Coordinates of C-alpha atoms and ligand atoms in Angstrom, one line a residue:
M23 CA 198.9 -263.3 -69.4
T24 CA 197.2 -259.9 -69.2
F25 CA 198.9 -256.6 -68.6
F26 CA 197.7 -256.6 -65.0
E27 CA 198.7 -260.2 -64.2
R28 CA 202.2 -259.3 -65.5
S29 CA 202.2 -256.3 -63.3
V30 CA 201.3 -258.2 -60.3
R31 CA 204.2 -260.6 -60.8
R32 CA 206.7 -257.8 -61.7
A33 CA 206.0 -254.8 -59.5
R34 CA 208.3 -254.3 -56.7
I35 CA 207.6 -250.5 -56.0
A36 CA 204.4 -249.1 -54.9
Y37 CA 203.9 -245.3 -55.2
F38 CA 201.2 -243.9 -53.0
S39 CA 199.7 -240.5 -53.7
M40 CA 196.6 -238.7 -52.6
E41 CA 196.2 -237.4 -56.1
I42 CA 197.4 -238.3 -59.7
A43 CA 196.7 -236.5 -62.9
L44 CA 196.1 -239.4 -65.4
R45 CA 194.1 -237.5 -68.0
P46 CA 191.8 -234.5 -68.2
E47 CA 188.6 -236.5 -67.9
V48 CA 189.8 -238.3 -64.7
H49 CA 189.4 -235.7 -61.9
T50 CA 191.7 -237.4 -59.5
Y51 CA 194.0 -234.4 -59.0
S52 CA 194.0 -230.8 -57.8
G53 CA 197.4 -229.3 -59.1
G54 CA 201.1 -229.6 -59.3
L55 CA 201.5 -232.5 -56.8
G56 CA 199.0 -234.8 -58.9
V57 CA 200.5 -233.8 -62.2
L58 CA 204.0 -234.7 -61.0
A59 CA 202.5 -238.0 -59.8
G60 CA 200.9 -238.5 -63.3
D61 CA 204.2 -237.7 -65.0
T62 CA 205.9 -240.1 -62.7
A63 CA 203.5 -242.8 -63.9
R64 CA 203.9 -241.8 -67.5
S65 CA 207.7 -242.0 -67.3
A66 CA 207.4 -245.3 -65.2
A67 CA 205.4 -246.8 -68.1
D68 CA 207.8 -245.5 -70.8
L69 CA 210.8 -246.9 -68.9
D70 CA 208.9 -250.2 -68.0
L71 CA 209.6 -249.8 -64.4
P72 CA 208.3 -252.5 -62.0
M73 CA 205.8 -250.1 -60.5
V74 CA 202.2 -249.9 -59.3
F75 CA 200.5 -246.6 -58.3
V76 CA 197.8 -246.3 -55.5
T77 CA 195.5 -243.4 -55.1
L78 CA 191.8 -242.6 -54.3
L79 CA 188.9 -242.7 -56.8
S80 CA 187.8 -239.2 -56.0
E81 CA 184.6 -239.6 -57.9
Q82 CA 183.5 -236.1 -57.1
G83 CA 186.8 -234.6 -58.1
Y84 CA 188.4 -231.5 -56.6
V85 CA 186.9 -228.2 -57.7
R86 CA 184.8 -227.2 -60.7
Q87 CA 185.5 -223.5 -61.1
E88 CA 183.1 -221.0 -62.3
I89 CA 183.6 -217.1 -62.2
S90 CA 180.6 -215.0 -61.2
P91 CA 179.8 -211.8 -63.0
R92 CA 181.5 -210.0 -60.2
G93 CA 184.6 -212.1 -60.8
E94 CA 184.4 -214.3 -57.8
Q95 CA 185.2 -218.1 -57.8
E96 CA 182.1 -220.2 -57.4
S97 CA 183.1 -223.8 -56.9
G98 CA 181.3 -227.0 -56.9
P99 CA 181.9 -230.7 -57.2
N100 CA 183.7 -231.9 -60.4
P101 CA 182.5 -235.6 -60.8
W102 CA 183.9 -238.0 -63.4
S103 CA 182.8 -241.3 -64.7
P104 CA 185.1 -244.2 -63.5
T105 CA 183.3 -246.7 -65.7
D106 CA 184.5 -244.8 -68.7
W107 CA 188.1 -245.0 -67.9
A108 CA 188.9 -247.8 -65.4
K109 CA 187.4 -251.2 -64.5
P110 CA 186.6 -252.3 -60.9
L111 CA 188.5 -255.4 -59.7
P112 CA 186.8 -258.2 -57.9
Q113 CA 189.0 -258.2 -54.6
M114 CA 187.8 -256.1 -51.7
V115 CA 189.4 -255.4 -48.2
A116 CA 188.2 -253.9 -45.1
V117 CA 189.7 -251.3 -42.8
Q118 CA 188.4 -250.4 -39.3
I119 CA 187.1 -246.8 -39.0
E120 CA 185.3 -245.8 -35.9
G121 CA 185.1 -249.4 -35.1
R122 CA 183.2 -250.3 -38.2
D123 CA 184.5 -252.3 -41.2
V124 CA 184.8 -250.0 -44.2
W125 CA 185.1 -252.0 -47.4
I126 CA 187.3 -250.8 -50.3
R127 CA 187.3 -251.9 -53.9
P128 CA 190.1 -251.0 -56.3
W129 CA 189.5 -249.8 -59.8
L130 CA 192.2 -250.4 -62.3
Y131 CA 193.4 -247.8 -64.7
A132 CA 196.3 -248.5 -67.1
V133 CA 198.8 -245.8 -67.9
E134 CA 200.1 -246.8 -71.4
C135 CA 203.1 -245.8 -73.1
P136 CA 203.2 -245.7 -77.0
L137 CA 206.0 -248.3 -77.0
G138 CA 203.6 -250.8 -75.5
H139 CA 204.5 -250.7 -72.0
A140 CA 202.0 -249.9 -69.3
V141 CA 201.8 -249.5 -65.4
P142 CA 198.7 -250.0 -63.3
V143 CA 197.0 -247.4 -61.1
L144 CA 194.7 -248.6 -58.4
L145 CA 191.9 -246.2 -57.6
L146 CA 190.4 -246.9 -54.1
D147 CA 186.6 -246.7 -53.8
T148 CA 184.4 -246.9 -50.6
D149 CA 181.2 -246.3 -52.5
L150 CA 180.0 -249.9 -52.0
H151 CA 176.6 -251.2 -50.8
E152 CA 178.4 -253.1 -48.0
N153 CA 179.2 -249.7 -46.3
E154 CA 177.1 -247.3 -44.2
P155 CA 176.0 -244.4 -46.1
P156 CA 178.5 -241.9 -44.8
D157 CA 181.3 -244.3 -45.3
R158 CA 180.4 -244.6 -48.9
R159 CA 181.3 -240.9 -49.2
I160 CA 185.0 -241.3 -48.1
T161 CA 186.5 -241.4 -51.5
D162 CA 184.3 -238.8 -53.0
F163 CA 186.0 -235.4 -52.7
L164 CA 189.8 -234.7 -53.1
Y165 CA 190.8 -232.6 -50.2
G166 CA 187.2 -232.0 -49.2
G167 CA 185.5 -232.0 -45.9
D168 CA 187.0 -231.6 -42.3
D169 CA 189.8 -233.2 -40.5
A170 CA 187.9 -236.3 -39.6
Y171 CA 187.0 -236.8 -43.3
R172 CA 190.6 -236.3 -44.3
L173 CA 191.8 -238.7 -41.7
K174 CA 189.5 -241.4 -42.9
Q175 CA 190.7 -240.8 -46.5
E176 CA 194.2 -241.2 -45.4
I177 CA 193.3 -244.4 -43.6
V178 CA 191.8 -245.7 -46.8
L179 CA 194.9 -244.7 -48.8
G180 CA 197.6 -245.8 -46.5
I181 CA 196.3 -248.7 -44.6
G182 CA 193.5 -249.8 -47.2
G183 CA 196.2 -249.4 -50.1
R184 CA 198.5 -251.7 -48.2
L185 CA 195.9 -254.3 -47.8
I186 CA 194.7 -254.1 -51.3
L187 CA 198.2 -254.6 -52.7
R188 CA 198.4 -257.9 -50.7
A189 CA 195.0 -259.0 -51.6
L190 CA 195.9 -258.7 -55.2
G191 CA 199.1 -260.6 -54.8
F192 CA 201.7 -257.9 -55.1
E193 CA 205.1 -258.4 -53.6
I194 CA 206.3 -254.9 -52.9
E195 CA 209.8 -254.1 -51.7
K196 CA 209.8 -250.3 -51.7
F197 CA 206.8 -248.0 -50.8
H198 CA 207.1 -244.5 -52.2
L199 CA 205.2 -242.0 -50.0
N200 CA 204.4 -239.0 -52.3
E201 CA 203.8 -236.3 -49.8
G202 CA 202.6 -236.9 -46.2
H203 CA 199.2 -237.7 -47.1
A204 CA 200.3 -241.4 -47.6
A205 CA 202.1 -241.7 -44.3
L206 CA 199.7 -244.0 -42.5
L207 CA 201.0 -246.7 -44.9
T208 CA 203.8 -247.0 -42.5
L209 CA 201.4 -248.3 -39.7
P210 CA 200.5 -251.7 -41.5
L211 CA 204.2 -252.0 -42.3
L212 CA 205.0 -251.5 -38.7
R213 CA 202.6 -254.3 -37.7
E214 CA 204.2 -256.4 -40.3
A215 CA 207.6 -255.8 -38.5
A216 CA 206.2 -256.5 -35.0
R217 CA 208.7 -258.3 -32.5
R218 CA 206.6 -261.0 -30.9
D219 CA 208.6 -261.4 -27.7
A220 CA 209.3 -257.6 -27.2
D221 CA 209.0 -255.8 -23.8
S222 CA 205.6 -254.1 -24.2
S223 CA 206.4 -251.2 -21.9
E224 CA 208.8 -249.7 -24.6
P225 CA 206.6 -248.3 -27.4
L226 CA 209.2 -248.4 -30.1
K227 CA 211.0 -251.7 -29.2
Q228 CA 207.9 -253.7 -30.1
Y229 CA 208.7 -253.1 -33.9
D230 CA 211.6 -253.6 -36.0
I231 CA 211.7 -249.8 -37.1
G232 CA 214.8 -250.5 -39.3
A233 CA 212.9 -253.0 -41.4
V234 CA 210.1 -250.3 -42.1
R235 CA 212.7 -247.7 -42.9
D236 CA 214.3 -250.0 -45.4
R237 CA 211.1 -250.2 -47.2
C238 CA 209.9 -246.6 -47.3
V239 CA 211.0 -243.6 -49.5
F240 CA 209.5 -240.3 -48.6
T241 CA 209.3 -237.3 -51.0
T242 CA 208.2 -234.0 -49.1
H243 CA 206.7 -231.4 -51.4
T244 CA 206.2 -228.2 -49.5
P245 CA 208.2 -226.1 -47.0
V246 CA 204.8 -224.5 -45.9
E247 CA 204.0 -225.6 -42.3
A248 CA 200.3 -225.3 -43.0
G249 CA 200.9 -227.8 -45.8
F250 CA 201.6 -230.6 -43.4
D251 CA 198.6 -232.7 -42.4
K252 CA 198.2 -232.7 -38.5
F253 CA 195.5 -234.6 -36.5
D254 CA 194.5 -234.4 -32.9
Y255 CA 195.3 -237.6 -31.0
E256 CA 191.7 -237.5 -29.6
L257 CA 190.4 -237.7 -33.3
V258 CA 193.0 -240.3 -34.1
R259 CA 191.9 -242.5 -31.2
T260 CA 188.1 -242.2 -32.2
I261 CA 188.7 -242.9 -35.9
L262 CA 191.6 -245.2 -35.9
G263 CA 190.9 -247.0 -32.6
D264 CA 193.8 -249.1 -31.2
Y265 CA 195.2 -250.1 -34.6
I266 CA 198.6 -248.9 -33.2
E267 CA 199.1 -247.9 -29.6
L268 CA 198.9 -244.1 -29.0
A269 CA 202.4 -244.2 -27.2
T270 CA 204.0 -245.5 -30.4
L271 CA 202.2 -243.0 -32.5
R272 CA 203.4 -240.2 -30.3
A273 CA 206.9 -241.3 -30.3
L274 CA 207.0 -241.4 -34.1
A275 CA 204.5 -238.6 -35.2
G276 CA 205.0 -235.9 -32.6
P277 CA 203.8 -235.6 -29.0
T278 CA 201.0 -233.1 -29.3
R279 CA 199.4 -233.9 -32.7
L280 CA 199.8 -236.7 -35.2
N281 CA 202.1 -234.9 -37.9
M282 CA 202.1 -237.0 -41.1
T283 CA 205.3 -235.4 -42.2
Q284 CA 207.0 -236.2 -39.0
L285 CA 205.6 -239.8 -39.1
A286 CA 207.0 -240.2 -42.8
L287 CA 210.3 -238.8 -41.9
N288 CA 210.8 -241.1 -38.9
L289 CA 209.9 -244.3 -40.8
S290 CA 211.6 -243.7 -44.3
G291 CA 215.1 -244.7 -44.8
Y292 CA 215.3 -242.3 -47.9
V293 CA 213.9 -238.8 -47.8
N294 CA 214.1 -236.2 -50.4
G295 CA 213.0 -232.6 -51.4
V296 CA 212.1 -231.8 -54.8
A297 CA 214.7 -229.2 -55.6
R298 CA 218.1 -228.3 -54.2
R299 CA 216.9 -225.2 -52.3
H300 CA 213.8 -227.2 -51.1
A301 CA 216.0 -229.8 -49.6
E302 CA 218.0 -227.2 -47.9
T303 CA 214.9 -225.5 -46.4
A304 CA 213.5 -228.9 -45.3
R305 CA 216.9 -229.8 -43.6
Q306 CA 216.5 -226.5 -41.6
M307 CA 212.9 -227.3 -40.7
F308 CA 213.8 -230.8 -39.6
P309 CA 217.3 -230.8 -38.2
G310 CA 218.8 -234.2 -37.7
Y311 CA 217.2 -235.8 -40.6
E312 CA 219.1 -236.8 -43.7
I313 CA 217.2 -235.1 -46.6
T314 CA 218.6 -235.2 -50.0
S315 CA 217.2 -233.7 -53.3
I316 CA 215.8 -235.1 -56.5
T317 CA 214.8 -232.1 -58.6
N318 CA 211.3 -232.6 -60.3
G319 CA 210.9 -233.1 -64.0
V320 CA 208.0 -233.2 -66.5
H321 CA 206.9 -235.8 -69.0
V322 CA 208.3 -234.4 -72.2
H323 CA 205.9 -236.3 -74.5
T324 CA 202.8 -235.0 -72.6
W325 CA 203.9 -231.4 -72.3
T326 CA 205.5 -230.7 -75.7
H327 CA 203.2 -229.2 -78.2
R328 CA 202.6 -231.1 -81.4
A329 CA 204.3 -228.6 -83.6
F330 CA 207.5 -228.8 -81.6
A331 CA 207.2 -232.6 -81.4
D332 CA 207.0 -232.9 -85.1
L333 CA 210.3 -230.8 -85.4
H334 CA 212.1 -233.1 -82.9
S335 CA 210.7 -236.3 -84.4
S336 CA 212.0 -235.4 -87.9
R337 CA 215.5 -235.2 -86.4
Y338 CA 215.5 -237.7 -83.4
P339 CA 212.6 -240.1 -83.9
N340 CA 213.3 -241.4 -80.2
W341 CA 213.4 -238.0 -78.8
A342 CA 210.5 -238.5 -76.3
H343 CA 212.1 -241.7 -75.0
E344 CA 215.6 -240.0 -74.8
P345 CA 214.8 -236.4 -73.7
E346 CA 218.6 -236.0 -73.5
S347 CA 218.5 -235.5 -77.3
L348 CA 216.7 -232.1 -76.8
A349 CA 220.1 -230.8 -76.1
F350 CA 220.5 -230.6 -80.0
S351 CA 217.4 -228.2 -80.2
D352 CA 219.8 -225.4 -80.4
Q353 CA 220.5 -226.5 -83.8
L354 CA 216.9 -225.9 -85.1
D355 CA 216.4 -223.3 -87.6
D356 CA 214.8 -220.0 -86.4
A357 CA 211.9 -219.9 -88.7
S358 CA 210.7 -223.4 -87.9
V359 CA 210.9 -222.7 -84.1
W360 CA 209.0 -219.3 -84.5
N361 CA 206.4 -221.0 -86.7
A362 CA 205.9 -223.9 -84.3
H363 CA 205.5 -221.3 -81.5
Q364 CA 203.0 -219.3 -83.5
V365 CA 200.9 -222.4 -84.2
A366 CA 200.8 -223.1 -80.5
K367 CA 199.9 -219.4 -79.7
A368 CA 197.1 -219.4 -82.4
E369 CA 195.7 -222.6 -80.6
L370 CA 195.7 -220.7 -77.3
L371 CA 194.1 -217.7 -78.7
A372 CA 191.5 -219.8 -80.2
T373 CA 190.8 -221.4 -76.8
L374 CA 190.5 -218.1 -75.2
S375 CA 188.1 -216.9 -77.7
T376 CA 185.7 -219.7 -77.4
E377 CA 186.0 -220.0 -73.5
T378 CA 186.0 -216.2 -72.7
G379 CA 185.0 -214.4 -75.8
A380 CA 188.2 -212.5 -75.6
H381 CA 190.1 -211.8 -78.8
L382 CA 193.7 -211.5 -78.3
R383 CA 196.5 -210.7 -80.8
D384 CA 199.2 -213.1 -82.2
D385 CA 201.6 -210.3 -82.7
V386 CA 201.6 -208.8 -79.2
P387 CA 203.5 -210.6 -76.4
L388 CA 201.3 -212.8 -74.2
I389 CA 202.2 -213.3 -70.5
G390 CA 200.9 -216.3 -68.8
Y391 CA 200.3 -216.7 -65.1
A392 CA 198.5 -219.9 -64.2
R393 CA 199.0 -221.0 -60.6
R394 CA 197.2 -222.5 -57.8
M395 CA 195.7 -219.3 -56.2
T396 CA 197.2 -219.0 -52.9
A397 CA 199.0 -216.3 -50.9
Y398 CA 202.6 -217.5 -51.1
K399 CA 202.5 -217.7 -54.9
R400 CA 201.6 -213.8 -54.8
P401 CA 199.1 -213.7 -57.7
E402 CA 198.8 -210.1 -57.5
L403 CA 202.4 -209.1 -57.5
V404 CA 202.2 -208.1 -61.2
F405 CA 199.4 -205.8 -60.5
S406 CA 200.9 -204.2 -57.4
D407 CA 201.4 -200.9 -59.3
I408 CA 198.8 -200.5 -61.9
E409 CA 200.1 -197.0 -62.9
R410 CA 203.5 -198.4 -63.7
L411 CA 202.0 -201.4 -65.5
S412 CA 200.0 -198.9 -67.6
V413 CA 203.0 -196.9 -68.5
I414 CA 204.9 -200.1 -69.6
A415 CA 201.9 -201.2 -71.7
Q416 CA 201.8 -197.9 -73.5
K417 CA 205.4 -198.3 -74.5
Y418 CA 205.5 -201.9 -75.3
P419 CA 201.9 -203.4 -75.6
F420 CA 201.5 -206.7 -73.9
Q421 CA 198.6 -209.0 -73.1
I422 CA 198.0 -211.3 -70.0
V423 CA 196.3 -214.6 -69.4
L424 CA 195.5 -215.7 -65.9
A425 CA 194.2 -219.0 -64.6
G426 CA 194.2 -221.1 -61.4
L427 CA 191.9 -222.6 -58.9
A428 CA 191.6 -221.7 -55.1
H429 CA 190.8 -224.3 -52.6
P430 CA 187.3 -223.5 -51.3
K431 CA 188.7 -222.8 -47.8
D432 CA 191.7 -220.7 -48.9
E433 CA 190.4 -217.1 -48.4
G434 CA 193.7 -215.6 -49.8
G435 CA 193.2 -217.4 -53.0
A436 CA 189.6 -216.5 -53.4
K437 CA 190.4 -212.8 -52.8
A438 CA 193.1 -212.8 -55.4
I439 CA 190.8 -214.1 -58.0
A440 CA 188.1 -211.4 -57.1
A441 CA 190.9 -208.8 -57.2
F442 CA 191.9 -209.9 -60.7
H443 CA 188.5 -208.7 -61.9
R444 CA 189.2 -205.1 -60.6
H445 CA 192.7 -205.1 -62.1
I446 CA 191.2 -206.2 -65.4
E447 CA 188.6 -203.4 -65.3
R448 CA 191.3 -200.7 -64.3
L449 CA 193.4 -201.9 -67.3
D450 CA 190.6 -201.9 -69.7
G451 CA 191.8 -200.2 -72.9
I452 CA 195.4 -200.2 -71.9
A453 CA 196.3 -203.9 -71.8
Q454 CA 194.2 -206.9 -72.5
I455 CA 193.9 -209.3 -69.6
V456 CA 191.9 -212.4 -69.4
F457 CA 190.9 -214.8 -66.8
L458 CA 190.6 -218.4 -68.1
P459 CA 188.4 -220.4 -65.7
G460 CA 188.7 -224.1 -64.9
Y461 CA 192.5 -224.5 -65.0
D462 CA 193.3 -228.2 -65.5
M463 CA 195.6 -230.5 -67.4
R464 CA 194.1 -229.7 -70.8
L465 CA 194.2 -225.9 -70.4
S466 CA 197.6 -226.2 -68.8
A467 CA 199.0 -227.8 -71.9
T468 CA 197.5 -225.1 -74.1
L469 CA 198.7 -222.4 -72.0
V470 CA 202.4 -223.5 -71.4
A471 CA 202.7 -223.9 -75.1
G472 CA 200.9 -220.8 -76.4
C473 CA 202.1 -217.9 -74.2
D474 CA 205.3 -216.0 -75.0
I475 CA 206.3 -215.4 -71.4
W476 CA 205.7 -217.5 -68.3
L477 CA 205.5 -215.6 -65.2
N478 CA 206.2 -216.9 -61.7
T479 CA 206.3 -214.7 -58.5
P480 CA 206.4 -217.1 -55.4
L481 CA 207.8 -215.7 -52.1
P482 CA 211.0 -217.5 -51.6
P483 CA 211.7 -220.2 -50.3
L484 CA 208.1 -221.3 -50.3
E485 CA 207.9 -222.7 -53.8
A486 CA 209.3 -226.2 -53.4
S487 CA 209.9 -226.8 -57.1
G488 CA 207.2 -225.8 -59.4
T489 CA 206.9 -227.6 -62.8
S490 CA 204.7 -225.5 -65.1
G491 CA 207.8 -223.5 -66.0
M492 CA 209.5 -226.6 -67.2
K493 CA 206.6 -227.3 -69.5
A494 CA 206.8 -223.7 -70.8
A495 CA 210.5 -224.0 -71.4
L496 CA 210.0 -227.3 -73.5
N497 CA 207.9 -225.1 -75.8
G498 CA 210.2 -222.3 -76.1
V499 CA 208.1 -220.2 -73.8
L500 CA 210.4 -218.1 -71.8
N501 CA 210.3 -218.1 -67.9
L502 CA 210.3 -214.7 -66.2
S503 CA 210.4 -215.9 -62.5
V504 CA 211.6 -215.1 -59.0
L505 CA 214.6 -217.4 -58.2
D506 CA 213.0 -220.1 -56.1
G507 CA 212.3 -223.8 -56.5
W508 CA 213.7 -225.4 -59.6
W509 CA 214.3 -222.0 -61.4
L510 CA 217.4 -221.5 -59.2
E511 CA 218.9 -224.6 -61.0
G512 CA 217.3 -223.9 -64.5
C513 CA 217.8 -220.0 -64.8
V514 CA 220.7 -218.6 -66.8
D515 CA 219.5 -215.0 -66.8
G516 CA 219.2 -213.8 -70.5
V517 CA 219.8 -217.2 -71.9
T518 CA 217.2 -219.8 -70.7
G519 CA 214.8 -217.1 -69.4
W520 CA 215.0 -214.3 -66.8
S521 CA 215.2 -214.1 -63.1
I522 CA 213.4 -211.6 -60.8
E523 CA 215.7 -210.5 -58.1
G524 CA 214.2 -207.7 -55.9
T525 CA 216.2 -205.6 -53.5
P526 CA 215.4 -206.5 -50.8
P527 CA 214.4 -210.0 -52.0
G528 CA 210.7 -210.5 -51.3
P529 CA 209.4 -206.9 -50.9
G530 CA 211.3 -205.6 -53.7
D531 CA 210.2 -208.3 -56.2
G532 CA 207.4 -206.1 -57.7
L533 CA 209.7 -203.3 -58.7
A534 CA 212.3 -205.8 -60.2
L535 CA 209.6 -207.4 -62.2
Y536 CA 208.5 -204.1 -63.7
A537 CA 212.1 -203.2 -64.5
K538 CA 212.9 -206.6 -66.2
L539 CA 209.7 -206.3 -68.3
E540 CA 210.3 -202.7 -69.4
D541 CA 214.0 -202.8 -69.8
V542 CA 214.8 -206.3 -71.0
V543 CA 212.0 -208.7 -71.9
L544 CA 209.6 -206.6 -73.9
P545 CA 212.2 -204.7 -75.9
L546 CA 213.8 -207.9 -76.8
Y547 CA 210.4 -209.1 -78.1
Y548 CA 209.9 -206.1 -80.2
R549 CA 213.3 -205.2 -81.4
D550 CA 215.4 -208.3 -81.5
R551 CA 213.3 -211.2 -82.9
P552 CA 216.5 -213.3 -83.6
G553 CA 217.6 -212.7 -80.1
W554 CA 214.3 -213.9 -78.8
V555 CA 214.3 -217.1 -80.9
W556 CA 217.8 -217.8 -79.9
M557 CA 216.6 -217.6 -76.2
M558 CA 213.6 -220.0 -77.1
K559 CA 216.1 -222.4 -78.4
Q560 CA 218.3 -222.2 -75.4
A561 CA 215.3 -222.8 -73.1
I562 CA 214.4 -225.9 -74.9
S563 CA 218.0 -227.3 -75.3
K564 CA 219.3 -226.5 -71.8
I565 CA 216.1 -227.1 -69.8
G566 CA 214.5 -230.1 -71.8
P567 CA 217.4 -232.5 -71.3
L568 CA 217.4 -232.1 -67.5
F569 CA 214.0 -231.0 -66.1
N570 CA 212.2 -234.1 -67.3
S571 CA 210.6 -237.0 -65.5
H572 CA 212.7 -239.7 -67.2
R573 CA 215.8 -238.2 -65.7
M574 CA 213.9 -237.8 -62.4
M575 CA 212.8 -241.4 -62.4
S576 CA 216.1 -242.7 -63.2
R577 CA 217.5 -241.0 -60.1
Y578 CA 214.7 -242.5 -57.9
V579 CA 215.5 -245.9 -59.2
T580 CA 219.1 -245.7 -58.7
E581 CA 219.3 -243.8 -55.5
A582 CA 215.9 -244.4 -53.7
Y583 CA 214.5 -247.5 -54.9
A584 CA 217.7 -249.7 -55.3
R585 CA 219.1 -248.5 -51.9
Ligands
PLP617 C1 201.9 -228.4 -64.2 C2 200.7 -228.0 -63.5 C3 200.7 -227.4 -62.2 C4 202.0 -227.1 -61.5 O1 202.3 -225.8 -61.6 P1 203.3 -225.0 -60.7 O2 202.5 -223.7 -60.4 O3 204.5 -224.7 -61.6 O4 203.6 -225.8 -59.5 C5 199.5 -227.2 -61.7 N1 198.4 -227.5 -62.2 C6 198.3 -228.0 -63.4 C7 196.9 -228.3 -64.0 C8 199.5 -228.3 -64.2 O5 199.4 -228.8 -65.3

């Protein structure tokens, strides 16, 4: 029996996500949401969970970032080659879009674990000669195009994904909607739960809503209202036709526009946010819904630098399978921890030199800031007072590496990238600052291991969780972050990293950041190396055992899937 035949027989949980970061060469992700989905799949493979993953092929990728001489982001398509990594399956299904049949074929990608287990990922593709030319483009661009394009993609993902699973013979009991993008999946499930003899004047009584709710798990990933997909019912009617009566949709997804988050909330029996604070915020945004929290985690084997992996392997050969054993990392000897870190730092410096021509020093602390470039993450906060930053740099030299993509339609993000260029020029000769273009999984792994300090400055409570700081901690890179998302749970100030707490919170964060850097973080680096290494070990041994995707998946299994 092939791995796939075994998966078809075994899988009982289907995880639907618009994006998933499988490997750097497969451009089916844009950022944190996709990396989380990828880490979920990697842990599912390690733990041999009966799961199948469904996403879009996104053959033209998300964004290929280049920086112009003036420091502006120039973005283009970022194609990848499915034939190198996946194989097309013979089965096809059709969904109705604007009254036409749109055919969908899945490609099979296997997420393999070193222990020999694997989970399948189905990548849905509409680029088939059976389809009209515009329909062949539906699965090209991740988060590309207008509302109509996005709605078509979400039909392919949700409705098409459900049909594909049936056509392949999967018998799924639980459907996990990773963010609202997948919420149209509830519509075929509703139709499967139709009551034949119901009174057709009552929109909701025609369906066994409870049966759908029993099958769906919904994870919401953002408290930013603009992050929820919403579609005009006019558009829905044109594109989706009468797949489900409008009255039913309005009752479930909001009266004025189809809100994908609302739809998912109403049809999922288990709903969670991705950190404790995020679940609290979500409960305030959606009163009356039961929303619990499962804090995100990262896949330790993927995000731990080889130099640290070797240290762990020599003591706990099974450490990556049992990340709990990282609790003993506080017993590592100082020299081997520092040496492992300097190996990772040297690798990052080499990458910076080849990719940007900049030569940074290995004996000067390196601050990393790599984020999706968008307003609420406040990418410019560290540069809010250049004079002050210069004074600090003269006292305690430091270097900064910046990276991150802006969505081509996000003007705030594009502005931040352009502004970096000016800040870099103004600090010329005072502090070395480099922008590393093309932030992706590969660069992320190098950055989270090779910096000394990992900076994060979101505006609370808008960072749902964040995960890059967890990756940094695994490598003994110390977080310096505003208290939001997962950091509220992971931060013991002065032990696992540092908090930035402005007075007042929000506007005061810039001053608090400078004070922490000048009075605490940089002096520790220069004057108390044993104290610094002690904190590195605290970060690994306290954050690693908890903020990993094995722990996260065991909670989804016991609380959400086995419900
Ligand atoms: C981990 C990761 C993220 C998530 O970063 P946060 O800013 O902490 O949410 C985004 N993009 C890439 C490429 C990553 O590896």
